[in-house]
């Protein structure tokens, strides 16, 4: 007789953490597939498959959620389009950077997302940021500079692309905060995915490369992994407070290091580890301050 608890018998917070770990592992798989595919296919074509195939788990999530497909009714298409535009541009930046940089380096820089969100929320959401959070923001940016290593090679390395993509990601998250006052998370995920399919689909005829049979499952897998990960992440935030599950998003780096080392022989150097540690510490501090102030809005990923 097993003494291990069944998933349904586990506390909600434990299940939420489990869903977050699953989500992050699937995102790690998706990132590795994207990096592998960028050597033979245009980024926009990969983004099209990412979005189209993600509809499978996302439509399932909408159909199973409270209200079913009725939650897709909206009067805020313009706001959804703005959020989706930021998210689409961020996805393009991250996917493009995989061609130029090791997975772990891209992931490490992207961890500065919460720092950008905290900084931009002052101007875009009118939020007040005290001395403690401003100090964490400054420390976080220092950590990011340690990873990025500003200099003549910054553009060639792709680091500037990741920084820009992370800022666009932050703008998308801020727009989600605005939308969340009236729109459920499933609707936000649906309209983002639909927007990406339409935009990349319009460009697709100009960049299309006919996939080899061996690559077609990989292109489909990018979307399945990404859409399922988004479903698991949404579930995680519905079961547990953000303060409990959000720190486990940083396990993304472990998957990036593992895939990068095993497939491409890349391993972060000491400076990258140092900068990443500073960025993660500042991000966790900002999360803690946000939690003390109010319950944060669960984020929806843009990858």
PDB file of C-alpha atoms in Angstrom:
ATOM      1  CA  UNK A   1       0.000   0.000   0.000  1.00  0.00           C
ATOM      2  CA  UNK A   2       1.425   3.357  -1.074  1.00  0.00           C
ATOM      3  CA  UNK A   3       1.930   6.037   1.569  1.00  0.00           C
ATOM      4  CA  UNK A   4       2.489   8.759  -1.009  1.00  0.00           C
ATOM      5  CA  UNK A   5      -0.346  11.300  -1.301  1.00  0.00           C
ATOM      6  CA  UNK A   6      -2.313  11.410  -4.528  1.00  0.00           C
ATOM      7  CA  UNK A   7      -2.186  14.743  -6.439  1.00  0.00           C
ATOM      8  CA  UNK A   8      -5.784  15.538  -5.440  1.00  0.00           C
ATOM      9  CA  UNK A   9      -4.951  14.945  -1.762  1.00  0.00           C
ATOM     10  CA  UNK A  10      -1.949  17.276  -1.788  1.00  0.00           C
ATOM     11  CA  UNK A  11      -2.347  20.825  -0.422  1.00  0.00           C
ATOM     12  CA  UNK A  12      -3.200  23.407  -3.117  1.00  0.00           C
ATOM     13  CA  UNK A  13       0.102  25.243  -2.605  1.00  0.00           C
ATOM     14  CA  UNK A  14       2.077  22.036  -3.166  1.00  0.00           C
ATOM     15  CA  UNK A  15       0.095  21.270  -6.312  1.00  0.00           C
ATOM     16  CA  UNK A  16       0.641  24.836  -7.516  1.00  0.00           C
ATOM     17  CA  UNK A  17       4.390  24.484  -7.068  1.00  0.00           C
ATOM     18  CA  UNK A  18       4.281  21.147  -8.897  1.00  0.00           C
ATOM     19  CA  UNK A  19       2.424  22.710 -11.828  1.00  0.00           C
ATOM     20  CA  UNK A  20       4.944  25.554 -11.951  1.00  0.00           C
ATOM     21  CA  UNK A  21       7.886  23.138 -12.050  1.00  0.00           C
ATOM     22  CA  UNK A  22       6.170  21.204 -14.852  1.00  0.00           C
ATOM     23  CA  UNK A  23       5.484  24.436 -16.756  1.00  0.00           C
ATOM     24  CA  UNK A  24       9.083  25.613 -16.483  1.00  0.00           C
ATOM     25  CA  UNK A  25      10.444  22.233 -17.591  1.00  0.00           C
ATOM     26  CA  UNK A  26       8.207  22.327 -20.685  1.00  0.00           C
ATOM     27  CA  UNK A  27       9.335  25.863 -21.470  1.00  0.00           C
ATOM     28  CA  UNK A  28      12.917  24.618 -21.203  1.00  0.00           C
ATOM     29  CA  UNK A  29      12.143  21.891 -23.750  1.00  0.00           C
ATOM     30  CA  UNK A  30      10.462  24.436 -26.013  1.00  0.00           C
ATOM     31  CA  UNK A  31      13.463  26.782 -25.859  1.00  0.00           C
ATOM     32  CA  UNK A  32      15.830  23.961 -26.783  1.00  0.00           C
ATOM     33  CA  UNK A  33      13.655  22.985 -29.760  1.00  0.00           C
ATOM     34  CA  UNK A  34      13.487  26.614 -30.904  1.00  0.00           C
ATOM     35  CA  UNK A  35      17.271  26.995 -30.725  1.00  0.00           C
ATOM     36  CA  UNK A  36      17.721  23.753 -32.671  1.00  0.00           C
ATOM     37  CA  UNK A  37      15.226  24.782 -35.363  1.00  0.00           C
ATOM     38  CA  UNK A  38      16.575  28.321 -35.876  1.00  0.00           C
ATOM     39  CA  UNK A  39      19.549  26.858 -37.743  1.00  0.00           C
ATOM     40  CA  UNK A  40      17.264  25.789 -40.605  1.00  0.00           C
ATOM     41  CA  UNK A  41      14.020  27.755 -40.381  1.00  0.00           C
ATOM     42  CA  UNK A  42      13.081  31.464 -40.138  1.00  0.00           C
ATOM     43  CA  UNK A  43      12.108  32.686 -36.673  1.00  0.00           C
ATOM     44  CA  UNK A  44       8.708  33.873 -37.914  1.00  0.00           C
ATOM     45  CA  UNK A  45       7.890  30.406 -39.256  1.00  0.00           C
ATOM     46  CA  UNK A  46       8.798  28.842 -35.902  1.00  0.00           C
ATOM     47  CA  UNK A  47       6.617  31.446 -34.173  1.00  0.00           C
ATOM     48  CA  UNK A  48       3.701  30.514 -36.426  1.00  0.00           C
ATOM     49  CA  UNK A  49       3.944  26.835 -35.454  1.00  0.00           C
ATOM     50  CA  UNK A  50       4.438  27.849 -31.809  1.00  0.00           C
ATOM     51  CA  UNK A  51       1.198  29.823 -31.841  1.00  0.00           C
ATOM     52  CA  UNK A  52      -0.924  27.580 -34.074  1.00  0.00           C
ATOM     53  CA  UNK A  53      -0.177  24.349 -32.188  1.00  0.00           C
ATOM     54  CA  UNK A  54      -0.528  26.101 -28.826  1.00  0.00           C
ATOM     55  CA  UNK A  55      -4.210  26.512 -29.652  1.00  0.00           C
ATOM     56  CA  UNK A  56      -4.766  22.829 -28.840  1.00  0.00           C
ATOM     57  CA  UNK A  57      -4.060  23.082 -25.081  1.00  0.00           C
ATOM     58  CA  UNK A  58      -5.328  26.664 -24.837  1.00  0.00           C
ATOM     59  CA  UNK A  59      -8.731  25.831 -26.371  1.00  0.00           C
ATOM     60  CA  UNK A  60      -8.949  22.883 -24.010  1.00  0.00           C
ATOM     61  CA  UNK A  61      -8.180  25.241 -21.116  1.00  0.00           C
ATOM     62  CA  UNK A  62     -10.903  27.679 -22.233  1.00  0.00           C
ATOM     63  CA  UNK A  63     -13.505  24.937 -22.724  1.00  0.00           C
ATOM     64  CA  UNK A  64     -12.828  23.435 -19.296  1.00  0.00           C
ATOM     65  CA  UNK A  65     -12.729  26.729 -17.410  1.00  0.00           C
ATOM     66  CA  UNK A  66     -15.597  28.539 -15.679  1.00  0.00           C
ATOM     67  CA  UNK A  67     -18.024  29.903 -18.274  1.00  0.00           C
ATOM     68  CA  UNK A  68     -16.528  27.929 -21.152  1.00  0.00           C
ATOM     69  CA  UNK A  69     -16.177  29.807 -24.424  1.00  0.00           C
ATOM     70  CA  UNK A  70     -18.406  32.599 -23.112  1.00  0.00           C
ATOM     71  CA  UNK A  71     -15.339  34.091 -21.393  1.00  0.00           C
ATOM     72  CA  UNK A  72     -14.018  35.083 -24.828  1.00  0.00           C
ATOM     73  CA  UNK A  73     -16.629  37.807 -25.171  1.00  0.00           C
ATOM     74  CA  UNK A  74     -14.825  41.106 -24.853  1.00  0.00           C
ATOM     75  CA  UNK A  75     -15.179  44.816 -25.490  1.00  0.00           C
ATOM     76  CA  UNK A  76     -11.444  45.411 -25.177  1.00  0.00           C
ATOM     77  CA  UNK A  77     -10.027  44.098 -28.448  1.00  0.00           C
ATOM     78  CA  UNK A  78      -7.755  47.132 -28.718  1.00  0.00           C
ATOM     79  CA  UNK A  79      -6.226  46.430 -25.310  1.00  0.00           C
ATOM     80  CA  UNK A  80      -5.787  42.761 -26.232  1.00  0.00           C
ATOM     81  CA  UNK A  81      -4.093  43.795 -29.489  1.00  0.00           C
ATOM     82  CA  UNK A  82      -1.675  46.079 -27.604  1.00  0.00           C
ATOM     83  CA  UNK A  83      -0.782  43.334 -25.115  1.00  0.00           C
ATOM     84  CA  UNK A  84      -0.388  40.856 -27.979  1.00  0.00           C
ATOM     85  CA  UNK A  85       1.805  43.226 -29.978  1.00  0.00           C
ATOM     86  CA  UNK A  86       4.227  43.589 -27.072  1.00  0.00           C
ATOM     87  CA  UNK A  87       4.183  39.838 -26.494  1.00  0.00           C
ATOM     88  CA  UNK A  88       4.725  39.000 -30.155  1.00  0.00           C
ATOM     89  CA  UNK A  89       7.682  41.389 -30.407  1.00  0.00           C
ATOM     90  CA  UNK A  90       9.173  39.939 -27.212  1.00  0.00           C
ATOM     91  CA  UNK A  91       8.811  36.397 -28.553  1.00  0.00           C
ATOM     92  CA  UNK A  92      10.530  37.410 -31.794  1.00  0.00           C
ATOM     93  CA  UNK A  93      13.407  38.916 -29.810  1.00  0.00           C
ATOM     94  CA  UNK A  94      13.900  35.886 -27.569  1.00  0.00           C
ATOM     95  CA  UNK A  95      13.674  33.390 -30.431  1.00  0.00           C
ATOM     96  CA  UNK A  96      16.098  35.447 -32.527  1.00  0.00           C
ATOM     97  CA  UNK A  97      18.574  35.592 -29.641  1.00  0.00           C
ATOM     98  CA  UNK A  98      18.687  31.791 -29.458  1.00  0.00           C
ATOM     99  CA  UNK A  99      20.505  31.867 -32.804  1.00  0.00           C
ATOM    100  CA  UNK A 100      23.260  34.037 -31.327  1.00  0.00           C
ATOM    101  CA  UNK A 101      23.606  33.113 -27.649  1.00  0.00           C
ATOM    102  CA  UNK A 102      23.692  30.080 -25.360  1.00  0.00           C
ATOM    103  CA  UNK A 103      20.306  29.189 -23.865  1.00  0.00           C
ATOM    104  CA  UNK A 104      21.467  29.870 -20.313  1.00  0.00           C
ATOM    105  CA  UNK A 105      22.673  33.388 -21.155  1.00  0.00           C
ATOM    106  CA  UNK A 106      19.325  34.304 -22.735  1.00  0.00           C
ATOM    107  CA  UNK A 107      17.475  32.906 -19.724  1.00  0.00           C
ATOM    108  CA  UNK A 108      19.718  34.697 -17.244  1.00  0.00           C
ATOM    109  CA  UNK A 109      19.138  38.091 -18.870  1.00  0.00           C
ATOM    110  CA  UNK A 110      15.386  37.448 -19.162  1.00  0.00           C
ATOM    111  CA  UNK A 111      15.239  37.051 -15.369  1.00  0.00           C
ATOM    112  CA  UNK A 112      15.450  40.849 -15.221  1.00  0.00           C
ATOM    113  CA  UNK A 113      11.794  40.963 -16.371  1.00  0.00           C
ATOM    114  CA  UNK A 114      10.393  41.647 -12.857  1.00  0.00           C
ATOM    115  CA  UNK A 115      12.896  44.468 -12.475  1.00  0.00           C
ATOM    116  CA  UNK A 116      11.689  46.147 -15.680  1.00  0.00           C
ATOM    117  CA  UNK A 117       8.064  45.601 -14.603  1.00  0.00           C
ATOM    118  CA  UNK A 118       8.650  47.245 -11.222  1.00  0.00           C
ATOM    119  CA  UNK A 119      10.425  50.168 -12.866  1.00  0.00           C
ATOM    120  CA  UNK A 120       7.906  50.737 -15.702  1.00  0.00           C
ATOM    121  CA  UNK A 121       4.881  50.382 -13.419  1.00  0.00           C
ATOM    122  CA  UNK A 122       5.799  53.732 -11.866  1.00  0.00           C
ATOM    123  CA  UNK A 123       5.113  55.580 -15.120  1.00  0.00           C
ATOM    124  CA  UNK A 124       2.538  53.320 -16.775  1.00  0.00           C
ATOM    125  CA  UNK A 125       0.437  52.246 -13.800  1.00  0.00           C
ATOM    126  CA  UNK A 126       1.039  55.179 -11.479  1.00  0.00           C
ATOM    127  CA  UNK A 127       2.303  52.861  -8.741  1.00  0.00           C
ATOM    128  CA  UNK A 128       4.453  54.195  -5.928  1.00  0.00           C
ATOM    129  CA  UNK A 129       7.816  52.530  -5.448  1.00  0.00           C
ATOM    130  CA  UNK A 130       9.608  53.079  -2.183  1.00  0.00           C
ATOM    131  CA  UNK A 131      13.277  53.193  -1.362  1.00  0.00           C
ATOM    132  CA  UNK A 132      13.510  49.429  -0.782  1.00  0.00           C
ATOM    133  CA  UNK A 133      12.157  48.491  -4.200  1.00  0.00           C
ATOM    134  CA  UNK A 134      14.140  51.192  -5.980  1.00  0.00           C
ATOM    135  CA  UNK A 135      17.269  49.804  -4.320  1.00  0.00           C
ATOM    136  CA  UNK A 136      16.368  46.298  -5.519  1.00  0.00           C
ATOM    137  CA  UNK A 137      15.773  47.634  -9.047  1.00  0.00           C
ATOM    138  CA  UNK A 138      19.198  49.315  -9.131  1.00  0.00           C
ATOM    139  CA  UNK A 139      20.925  46.192  -7.799  1.00  0.00           C
ATOM    140  CA  UNK A 140      19.060  44.074 -10.346  1.00  0.00           C
ATOM    141  CA  UNK A 141      20.189  46.275 -13.228  1.00  0.00           C
ATOM    142  CA  UNK A 142      23.773  46.006 -11.987  1.00  0.00           C
ATOM    143  CA  UNK A 143      23.402  42.234 -12.052  1.00  0.00           C
ATOM    144  CA  UNK A 144      22.054  42.395 -15.585  1.00  0.00           C
ATOM    145  CA  UNK A 145      25.033  44.502 -16.677  1.00  0.00           C
ATOM    146  CA  UNK A 146      27.361  41.883 -15.197  1.00  0.00           C
ATOM    147  CA  UNK A 147      25.758  39.278 -17.480  1.00  0.00           C
ATOM    148  CA  UNK A 148      25.430  41.515 -20.554  1.00  0.00           C
ATOM    149  CA  UNK A 149      28.973  42.942 -20.352  1.00  0.00           C
ATOM    150  CA  UNK A 150      28.420  46.246 -22.179  1.00  0.00           C
ATOM    151  CA  UNK A 151      30.925  46.925 -24.904  1.00  0.00           C
ATOM    152  CA  UNK A 152      31.527  46.716 -28.655  1.00  0.00           C
ATOM    153  CA  UNK A 153      30.594  43.030 -28.735  1.00  0.00           C
ATOM    154  CA  UNK A 154      27.254  43.502 -27.013  1.00  0.00           C
ATOM    155  CA  UNK A 155      25.283  43.838 -30.262  1.00  0.00           C
ATOM    156  CA  UNK A 156      27.051  40.969 -32.013  1.00  0.00           C
ATOM    157  CA  UNK A 157      26.509  38.644 -29.051  1.00  0.00           C
ATOM    158  CA  UNK A 158      22.740  39.165 -29.114  1.00  0.00           C
ATOM    159  CA  UNK A 159      22.640  40.466 -25.540  1.00  0.00           C
ATOM    160  CA  UNK A 160      21.072  43.767 -26.623  1.00  0.00           C
ATOM    161  CA  UNK A 161      18.291  41.829 -28.381  1.00  0.00           C
ATOM    162  CA  UNK A 162      17.505  39.935 -25.171  1.00  0.00           C
ATOM    163  CA  UNK A 163      17.446  43.141 -23.114  1.00  0.00           C
ATOM    164  CA  UNK A 164      15.019  44.714 -25.610  1.00  0.00           C
ATOM    165  CA  UNK A 165      12.882  41.557 -25.630  1.00  0.00           C
ATOM    166  CA  UNK A 166      12.797  41.545 -21.827  1.00  0.00           C
ATOM    167  CA  UNK A 167      11.617  45.147 -21.781  1.00  0.00           C
ATOM    168  CA  UNK A 168       8.868  44.297 -24.291  1.00  0.00           C
ATOM    169  CA  UNK A 169       7.930  41.339 -22.090  1.00  0.00           C
ATOM    170  CA  UNK A 170       7.622  43.744 -19.144  1.00  0.00           C
ATOM    171  CA  UNK A 171       5.341  46.013 -21.188  1.00  0.00           C
ATOM    172  CA  UNK A 172       3.189  42.978 -22.050  1.00  0.00           C
ATOM    173  CA  UNK A 173       2.915  42.032 -18.374  1.00  0.00           C
ATOM    174  CA  UNK A 174       1.906  45.574 -17.434  1.00  0.00           C
ATOM    175  CA  UNK A 175      -0.778  45.493 -20.107  1.00  0.00           C
ATOM    176  CA  UNK A 176      -1.980  42.185 -18.643  1.00  0.00           C
ATOM    177  CA  UNK A 177      -2.348  43.904 -15.272  1.00  0.00           C
ATOM    178  CA  UNK A 178      -4.617  46.459 -16.919  1.00  0.00           C
ATOM    179  CA  UNK A 179      -6.626  43.800 -18.771  1.00  0.00           C
ATOM    180  CA  UNK A 180      -7.016  41.598 -15.695  1.00  0.00           C
ATOM    181  CA  UNK A 181      -9.463  44.048 -14.154  1.00  0.00           C
ATOM    182  CA  UNK A 182     -12.133  42.814 -16.603  1.00  0.00           C
ATOM    183  CA  UNK A 183     -10.659  39.906 -18.589  1.00  0.00           C
ATOM    184  CA  UNK A 184     -10.004  36.327 -17.343  1.00  0.00           C
ATOM    185  CA  UNK A 185      -6.540  34.871 -17.871  1.00  0.00           C
ATOM    186  CA  UNK A 186      -7.868  32.283 -20.339  1.00  0.00           C
ATOM    187  CA  UNK A 187      -9.243  35.021 -22.587  1.00  0.00           C
ATOM    188  CA  UNK A 188      -5.957  36.930 -22.458  1.00  0.00           C
ATOM    189  CA  UNK A 189      -4.056  33.772 -23.432  1.00  0.00           C
ATOM    190  CA  UNK A 190      -6.535  32.999 -26.231  1.00  0.00           C
ATOM    191  CA  UNK A 191      -6.413  36.444 -27.845  1.00  0.00           C
ATOM    192  CA  UNK A 192      -2.618  36.586 -27.596  1.00  0.00           C
ATOM    193  CA  UNK A 193      -2.312  33.232 -29.350  1.00  0.00           C
ATOM    194  CA  UNK A 194      -4.879  34.169 -31.997  1.00  0.00           C
ATOM    195  CA  UNK A 195      -3.098  37.480 -32.675  1.00  0.00           C
ATOM    196  CA  UNK A 196       0.243  35.687 -33.094  1.00  0.00           C
ATOM    197  CA  UNK A 197      -1.262  33.152 -35.504  1.00  0.00           C
ATOM    198  CA  UNK A 198      -2.808  35.891 -37.664  1.00  0.00           C
ATOM    199  CA  UNK A 199       0.263  38.141 -37.795  1.00  0.00           C
ATOM    200  CA  UNK A 200       2.836  35.393 -38.381  1.00  0.00           C
ATOM    201  CA  UNK A 201       0.444  33.688 -40.805  1.00  0.00           C
ATOM    202  CA  UNK A 202       0.302  36.828 -42.950  1.00  0.00           C
ATOM    203  CA  UNK A 203       4.111  36.925 -43.137  1.00  0.00           C
ATOM    204  CA  UNK A 204       4.517  33.163 -43.543  1.00  0.00           C
ATOM    205  CA  UNK A 205       4.294  33.012 -47.395  1.00  0.00           C
ATOM    206  CA  UNK A 206       7.294  35.340 -47.640  1.00  0.00           C
ATOM    207  CA  UNK A 207       9.569  33.339 -45.328  1.00  0.00           C
ATOM    208  CA  UNK A 208       8.292  29.772 -45.726  1.00  0.00           C
ATOM    209  CA  UNK A 209      10.798  26.920 -45.777  1.00  0.00           C
ATOM    210  CA  UNK A 210       9.207  23.526 -46.409  1.00  0.00           C
ATOM    211  CA  UNK A 211       9.951  21.433 -43.300  1.00  0.00           C
ATOM    212  CA  UNK A 212      11.751  18.133 -43.598  1.00  0.00           C
ATOM    213  CA  UNK A 213       9.676  15.228 -42.314  1.00  0.00           C
ATOM    214  CA  UNK A 214      12.020  14.752 -39.369  1.00  0.00           C
ATOM    215  CA  UNK A 215      11.612  18.416 -38.359  1.00  0.00           C
ATOM    216  CA  UNK A 216       7.818  18.606 -38.580  1.00  0.00           C
ATOM    217  CA  UNK A 217       7.264  16.895 -35.187  1.00  0.00           C
ATOM    218  CA  UNK A 218       9.761  19.337 -33.663  1.00  0.00           C
ATOM    219  CA  UNK A 219       7.891  22.366 -35.048  1.00  0.00           C
ATOM    220  CA  UNK A 220       4.614  20.974 -33.735  1.00  0.00           C
ATOM    221  CA  UNK A 221       6.281  20.168 -30.417  1.00  0.00           C
ATOM    222  CA  UNK A 222       7.301  23.814 -29.962  1.00  0.00           C
ATOM    223  CA  UNK A 223       3.621  24.776 -29.892  1.00  0.00           C
ATOM    224  CA  UNK A 224       2.445  21.824 -27.815  1.00  0.00           C
ATOM    225  CA  UNK A 225       5.154  22.356 -25.212  1.00  0.00           C
ATOM    226  CA  UNK A 226       4.569  26.123 -25.101  1.00  0.00           C
ATOM    227  CA  UNK A 227       0.775  25.915 -24.944  1.00  0.00           C
ATOM    228  CA  UNK A 228       0.767  23.153 -22.320  1.00  0.00           C
ATOM    229  CA  UNK A 229       3.330  25.042 -20.243  1.00  0.00           C
ATOM    230  CA  UNK A 230       1.108  28.127 -20.370  1.00  0.00           C
ATOM    231  CA  UNK A 231      -1.823  25.986 -19.208  1.00  0.00           C
ATOM    232  CA  UNK A 232       0.199  24.554 -16.297  1.00  0.00           C
ATOM    233  CA  UNK A 233       1.490  27.977 -15.289  1.00  0.00           C
ATOM    234  CA  UNK A 234      -2.024  29.439 -15.248  1.00  0.00           C
ATOM    235  CA  UNK A 235      -3.138  26.475 -13.142  1.00  0.00           C
ATOM    236  CA  UNK A 236      -0.235  26.991 -10.743  1.00  0.00           C
ATOM    237  CA  UNK A 237      -1.231  30.592 -10.046  1.00  0.00           C
ATOM    238  CA  UNK A 238      -4.868  29.563  -9.563  1.00  0.00           C
ATOM    239  CA  UNK A 239      -3.913  27.051  -6.839  1.00  0.00           C
ATOM    240  CA  UNK A 240      -1.330  28.958  -4.832  1.00  0.00           C
ATOM    241  CA  UNK A 241      -0.226  32.531  -4.064  1.00  0.00           C
ATOM    242  CA  UNK A 242       2.259  34.066  -6.461  1.00  0.00           C
ATOM    243  CA  UNK A 243       4.787  34.348  -3.625  1.00  0.00           C
ATOM    244  CA  UNK A 244       4.762  30.539  -3.313  1.00  0.00           C
ATOM    245  CA  UNK A 245       5.029  29.546  -6.978  1.00  0.00           C
ATOM    246  CA  UNK A 246       6.817  32.438  -8.735  1.00  0.00           C
ATOM    247  CA  UNK A 247      10.284  31.687  -7.271  1.00  0.00           C
ATOM    248  CA  UNK A 248      10.201  28.274  -8.973  1.00  0.00           C
ATOM    249  CA  UNK A 249      10.172  30.066 -12.341  1.00  0.00           C
ATOM    250  CA  UNK A 250      13.898  30.565 -11.755  1.00  0.00           C
ATOM    251  CA  UNK A 251      14.449  26.800 -12.186  1.00  0.00           C
ATOM    252  CA  UNK A 252      14.210  27.666 -15.892  1.00  0.00           C
ATOM    253  CA  UNK A 253      17.943  28.363 -15.730  1.00  0.00           C
ATOM    254  CA  UNK A 254      18.679  24.779 -14.700  1.00  0.00           C
ATOM    255  CA  UNK A 255      16.923  23.443 -17.799  1.00  0.00           C
ATOM    256  CA  UNK A 256      18.685  25.980 -20.012  1.00  0.00           C
ATOM    257  CA  UNK A 257      22.061  24.986 -18.579  1.00  0.00           C
ATOM    258  CA  UNK A 258      21.276  21.283 -18.940  1.00  0.00           C
ATOM    259  CA  UNK A 259      20.107  21.476 -22.572  1.00  0.00           C
ATOM    260  CA  UNK A 260      22.791  23.985 -23.527  1.00  0.00           C
ATOM    261  CA  UNK A 261      25.557  21.835 -22.078  1.00  0.00           C
ATOM    262  CA  UNK A 262      24.256  18.471 -23.354  1.00  0.00           C
ATOM    263  CA  UNK A 263      23.282  19.531 -26.900  1.00  0.00           C
ATOM    264  CA  UNK A 264      25.612  22.432 -27.737  1.00  0.00           C
ATOM    265  CA  UNK A 265      28.403  22.098 -25.182  1.00  0.00           C
ATOM    266  CA  UNK A 266      27.660  25.546 -23.699  1.00  0.00           C
ATOM    267  CA  UNK A 267      28.144  26.202 -19.998  1.00  0.00           C
ATOM    268  CA  UNK A 268      27.787  29.589 -18.263  1.00  0.00           C
ATOM    269  CA  UNK A 269      30.997  31.155 -17.005  1.00  0.00           C
ATOM    270  CA  UNK A 270      31.510  32.518 -13.495  1.00  0.00           C
ATOM    271  CA  UNK A 271      30.530  36.075 -14.491  1.00  0.00           C
ATOM    272  CA  UNK A 272      27.168  34.880 -15.849  1.00  0.00           C
ATOM    273  CA  UNK A 273      26.471  32.906 -12.657  1.00  0.00           C
ATOM    274  CA  UNK A 274      27.374  35.926 -10.525  1.00  0.00           C
ATOM    275  CA  UNK A 275      25.173  38.312 -12.493  1.00  0.00           C
ATOM    276  CA  UNK A 276      22.300  35.827 -12.532  1.00  0.00           C
ATOM    277  CA  UNK A 277      22.517  35.410  -8.752  1.00  0.00           C
ATOM    278  CA  UNK A 278      22.262  39.184  -8.287  1.00  0.00           C
ATOM    279  CA  UNK A 279      19.309  39.471 -10.705  1.00  0.00           C
ATOM    280  CA  UNK A 280      17.421  36.563  -9.118  1.00  0.00           C
ATOM    281  CA  UNK A 281      17.991  37.915  -5.595  1.00  0.00           C
ATOM    282  CA  UNK A 282      16.685  41.360  -6.547  1.00  0.00           C
ATOM    283  CA  UNK A 283      13.718  39.829  -8.387  1.00  0.00           C
ATOM    284  CA  UNK A 284      12.772  37.728  -5.366  1.00  0.00           C
ATOM    285  CA  UNK A 285      13.039  40.784  -3.123  1.00  0.00           C
ATOM    286  CA  UNK A 286      10.767  42.775  -5.441  1.00  0.00           C
ATOM    287  CA  UNK A 287       8.298  39.859  -5.434  1.00  0.00           C
ATOM    288  CA  UNK A 288       8.342  39.817  -1.637  1.00  0.00           C
ATOM    289  CA  UNK A 289       7.704  43.561  -1.453  1.00  0.00           C
ATOM    290  CA  UNK A 290       4.872  43.232  -3.997  1.00  0.00           C
ATOM    291  CA  UNK A 291       3.358  40.422  -1.918  1.00  0.00           C
ATOM    292  CA  UNK A 292       3.527  42.505   1.241  1.00  0.00           C
ATOM    293  CA  UNK A 293       1.786  45.366  -0.582  1.00  0.00           C
ATOM    294  CA  UNK A 294      -0.873  43.403  -2.464  1.00  0.00           C
ATOM    295  CA  UNK A 295      -1.518  40.095  -4.178  1.00  0.00           C
ATOM    296  CA  UNK A 296       0.310  40.328  -7.542  1.00  0.00           C
ATOM    297  CA  UNK A 297      -1.454  39.581 -10.803  1.00  0.00           C
ATOM    298  CA  UNK A 298      -0.423  36.133 -12.087  1.00  0.00           C
ATOM    299  CA  UNK A 299       1.754  36.606 -15.179  1.00  0.00           C
ATOM    300  CA  UNK A 300       1.124  34.983 -18.532  1.00  0.00           C
ATOM    301  CA  UNK A 301       4.215  34.106 -20.448  1.00  0.00           C
ATOM    302  CA  UNK A 302       5.025  35.548 -23.848  1.00  0.00           C
ATOM    303  CA  UNK A 303       7.226  32.772 -25.119  1.00  0.00           C
TER     304      UNK A 303
END
